C-alpha positions as a printed Julia matrix, in Angstrom:
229×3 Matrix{Float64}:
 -41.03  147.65  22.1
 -41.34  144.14  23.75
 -40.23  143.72  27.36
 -40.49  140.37  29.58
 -44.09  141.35  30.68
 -45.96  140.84  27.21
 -47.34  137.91  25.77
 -48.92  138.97  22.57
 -47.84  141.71  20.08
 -46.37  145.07  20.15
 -49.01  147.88  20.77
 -49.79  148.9   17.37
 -48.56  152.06  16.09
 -50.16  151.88  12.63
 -53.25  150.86  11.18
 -52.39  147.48   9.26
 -50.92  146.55  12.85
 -54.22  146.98  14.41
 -55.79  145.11  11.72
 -53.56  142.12  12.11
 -54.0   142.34  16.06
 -57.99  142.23  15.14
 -57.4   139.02  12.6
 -55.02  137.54  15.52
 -58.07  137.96  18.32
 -60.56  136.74  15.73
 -58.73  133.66  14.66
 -57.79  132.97  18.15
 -61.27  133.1   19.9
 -61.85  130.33  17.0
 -59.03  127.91  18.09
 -60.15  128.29  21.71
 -63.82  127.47  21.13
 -62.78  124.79  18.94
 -59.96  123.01  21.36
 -62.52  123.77  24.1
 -65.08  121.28  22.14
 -62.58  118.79  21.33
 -61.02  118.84  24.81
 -64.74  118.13  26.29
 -65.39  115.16  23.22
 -62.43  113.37  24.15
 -62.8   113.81  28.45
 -65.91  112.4   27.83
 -64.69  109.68  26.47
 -63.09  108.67  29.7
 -66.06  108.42  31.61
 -68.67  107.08  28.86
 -69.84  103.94  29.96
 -72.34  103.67  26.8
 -70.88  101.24  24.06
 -73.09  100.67  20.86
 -71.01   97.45  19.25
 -72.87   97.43  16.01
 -72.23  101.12  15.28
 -70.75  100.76  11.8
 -71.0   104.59  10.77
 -73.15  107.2   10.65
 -73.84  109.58   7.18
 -75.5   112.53   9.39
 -72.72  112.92  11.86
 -70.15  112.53   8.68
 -72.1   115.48   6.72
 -72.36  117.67   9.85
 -68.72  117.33  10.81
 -67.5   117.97   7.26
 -69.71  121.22   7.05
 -69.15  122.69   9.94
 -65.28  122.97   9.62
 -65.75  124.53   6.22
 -67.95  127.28   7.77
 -65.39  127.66  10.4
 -62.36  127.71   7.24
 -64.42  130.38   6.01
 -64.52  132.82   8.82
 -61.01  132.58   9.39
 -60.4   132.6    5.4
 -62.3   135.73   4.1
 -61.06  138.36   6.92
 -57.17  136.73   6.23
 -57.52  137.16   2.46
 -59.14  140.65   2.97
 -56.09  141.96   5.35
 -53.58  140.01   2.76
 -54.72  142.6    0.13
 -54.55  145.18   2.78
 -51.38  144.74   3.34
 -49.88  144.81   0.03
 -51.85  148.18  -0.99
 -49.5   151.21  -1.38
 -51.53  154.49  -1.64
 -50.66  157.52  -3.01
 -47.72  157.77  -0.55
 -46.46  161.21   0.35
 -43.13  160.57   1.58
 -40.74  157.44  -0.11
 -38.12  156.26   1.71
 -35.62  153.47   0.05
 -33.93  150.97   2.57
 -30.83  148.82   1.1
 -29.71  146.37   3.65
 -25.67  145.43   3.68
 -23.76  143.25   6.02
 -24.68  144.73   8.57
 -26.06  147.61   8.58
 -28.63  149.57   6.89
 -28.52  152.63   4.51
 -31.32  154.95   4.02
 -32.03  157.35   1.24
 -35.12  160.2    1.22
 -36.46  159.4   -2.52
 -38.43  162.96  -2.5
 -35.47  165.21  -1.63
 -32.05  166.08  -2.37
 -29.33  164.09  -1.14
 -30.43  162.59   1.8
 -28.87  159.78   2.71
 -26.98  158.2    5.32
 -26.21  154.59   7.03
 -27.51  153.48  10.44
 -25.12  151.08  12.16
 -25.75  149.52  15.09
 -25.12  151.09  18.57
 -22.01  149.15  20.32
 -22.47  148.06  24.28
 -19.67  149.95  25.45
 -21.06  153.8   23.57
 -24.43  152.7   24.49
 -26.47  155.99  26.75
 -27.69  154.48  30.06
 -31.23  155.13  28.78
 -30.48  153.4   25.4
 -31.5   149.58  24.77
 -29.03  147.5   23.98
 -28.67  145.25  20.18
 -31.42  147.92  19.29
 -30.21  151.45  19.23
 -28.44  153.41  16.17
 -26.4   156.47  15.68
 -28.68  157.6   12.39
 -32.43  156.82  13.38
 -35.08  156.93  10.25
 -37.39  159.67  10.59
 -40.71  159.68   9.25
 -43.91  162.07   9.69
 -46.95  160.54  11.58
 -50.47  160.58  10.33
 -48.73  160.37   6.5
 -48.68  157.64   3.68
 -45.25  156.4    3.71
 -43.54  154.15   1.15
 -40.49  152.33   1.89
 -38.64  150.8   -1.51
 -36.52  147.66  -0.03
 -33.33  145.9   -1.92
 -30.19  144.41  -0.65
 -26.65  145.15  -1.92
 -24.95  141.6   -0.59
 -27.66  138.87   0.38
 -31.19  138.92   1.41
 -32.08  140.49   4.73
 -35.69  141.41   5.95
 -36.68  145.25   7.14
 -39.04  144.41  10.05
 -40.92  146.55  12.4
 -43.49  144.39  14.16
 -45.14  147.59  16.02
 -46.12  148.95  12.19
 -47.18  146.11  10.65
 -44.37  145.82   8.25
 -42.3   142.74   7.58
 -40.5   142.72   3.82
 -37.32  140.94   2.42
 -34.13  143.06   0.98
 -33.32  140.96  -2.13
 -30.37  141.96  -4.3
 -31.47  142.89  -7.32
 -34.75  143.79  -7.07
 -37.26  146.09  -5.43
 -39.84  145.57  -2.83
 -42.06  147.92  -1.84
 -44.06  148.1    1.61
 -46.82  151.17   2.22
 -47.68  151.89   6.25
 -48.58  155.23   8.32
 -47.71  155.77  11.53
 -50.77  156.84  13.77
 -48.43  158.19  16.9
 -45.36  159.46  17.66
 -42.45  157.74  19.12
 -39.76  155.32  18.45
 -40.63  151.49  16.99
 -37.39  149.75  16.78
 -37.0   145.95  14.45
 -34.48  144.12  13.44
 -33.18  142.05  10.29
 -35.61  139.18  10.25
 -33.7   136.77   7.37
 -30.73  135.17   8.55
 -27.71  137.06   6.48
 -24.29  136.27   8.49
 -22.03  136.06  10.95
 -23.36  139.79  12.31
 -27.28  139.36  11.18
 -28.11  140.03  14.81
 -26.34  143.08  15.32
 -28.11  145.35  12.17
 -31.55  146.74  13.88
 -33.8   149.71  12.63
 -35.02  152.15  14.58
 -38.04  154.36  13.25
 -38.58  157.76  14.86
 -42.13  159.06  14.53
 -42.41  163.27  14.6
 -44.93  165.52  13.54
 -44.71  166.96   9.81
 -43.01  169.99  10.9
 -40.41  168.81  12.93
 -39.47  166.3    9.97
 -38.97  168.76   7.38
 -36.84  170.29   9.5
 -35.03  167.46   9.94
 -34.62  166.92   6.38
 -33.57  170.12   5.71
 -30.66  170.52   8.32
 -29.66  166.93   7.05
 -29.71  168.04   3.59
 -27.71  171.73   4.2
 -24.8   169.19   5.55
């Protein structure tokens, strides 16, 4: 998860996050070079002590500074539109989970097996562990298998809310009424925690997720203790 020391994203615990963290390192070498030249142009400016009065324009300078930003528009463009379709790819997934978001809390339900289901309500300060983070931590977490094609069917039951987990990659909006649908797999084991990223109330800040990552094993077992309950 974040803490005060980081400046850029999550570590990535999926394989659409390390794409976008690639796209964001591509497309941000680009803005430096380019504010770099810019920033030079204009300080030179400053200290120019050439002045051409009778410059009234210039058709070489106009076609080379119209070309060269559509090149540039085009690196940036093909790699986003590639990891746009990337993104909204769902394949074959092995395990379905469906998320319905509610003021405030989440509910869960395991698609592939029999009645699974529970809410996951937010942690309060006061029953919060001395190792657990606070806002963030829930007394159901959602686990999933690693190394597994995952699909996660989104709706709403109230308004729209947002199931976000920035270290997988996965940002998609809980509309009432209809069905989203987000594919991801986890790469790694451990806990990514979000929160509701569409403003949805009074409580909107108090409603996080918290995914726990486990080998294949250990979540079947899971499932099935859960499901003999």
């Amino acid at each position: 998860m974040t803490t005060w020391g980081y400046l850029g994203f999550q570590d990535s615990a999926s394989p659409l996050m390390e794409q976008l963290t690639f796209f964001h390192d591509h497309t941000m070498v680009v803005i430096i070079l380019i504010m770099s030249f810019v920033g030079y142009m204009m300080g030179s400016l400053f200290v120019n002590k050439y002045i051409n009065r009778f410059l009234l324009e210039n058709q070489n300078i106009e076609i080379v500074w119209t070309i060269v930003p559509a090149v540039i528009l085009v690196f940036i463009a093909l790699p986003s539109l590639r990891l746009l379709y990337l993104l909204d790819e769902v394949n074959n997934p092995s395990v379905t989970l469906k998320a319905v978001g509610h003021q405030w809390y989440w509910s869960y339900e395991y698609s592939d097996f029999v009645q699974v289901e529970f809410d996951s309500y937010m942690v309060p300060t006061v029953d919060l562990s001395d190792d657990g983070f606070r806002l963030l931590d829930v007394d159901n977490r959602t686990v999933l298998p690693m190394n597994t094609q995952i699909r996660v069917l989104v709706s709403a039951a109230d308004v729209i809310h947002s199931w976000t987990v920035p270290a997988l990659g996965v940002k998609i909006d809980a509309i009432p009424g209809r069905l989203n649908q987000v594919g991801f797999m986890i790469n790694r084991p451990g806990l990514f925690y979000g929160q509701c990223s569409e403003i949805c109330g009074a409580n909107h800040s108090f409603m996080p997720i918290v995914i726990e990552s486990v080998n294949v094993d250990s979540f079947l077992g899971w499932v099935s203790a859960l499901a003999e309950e």
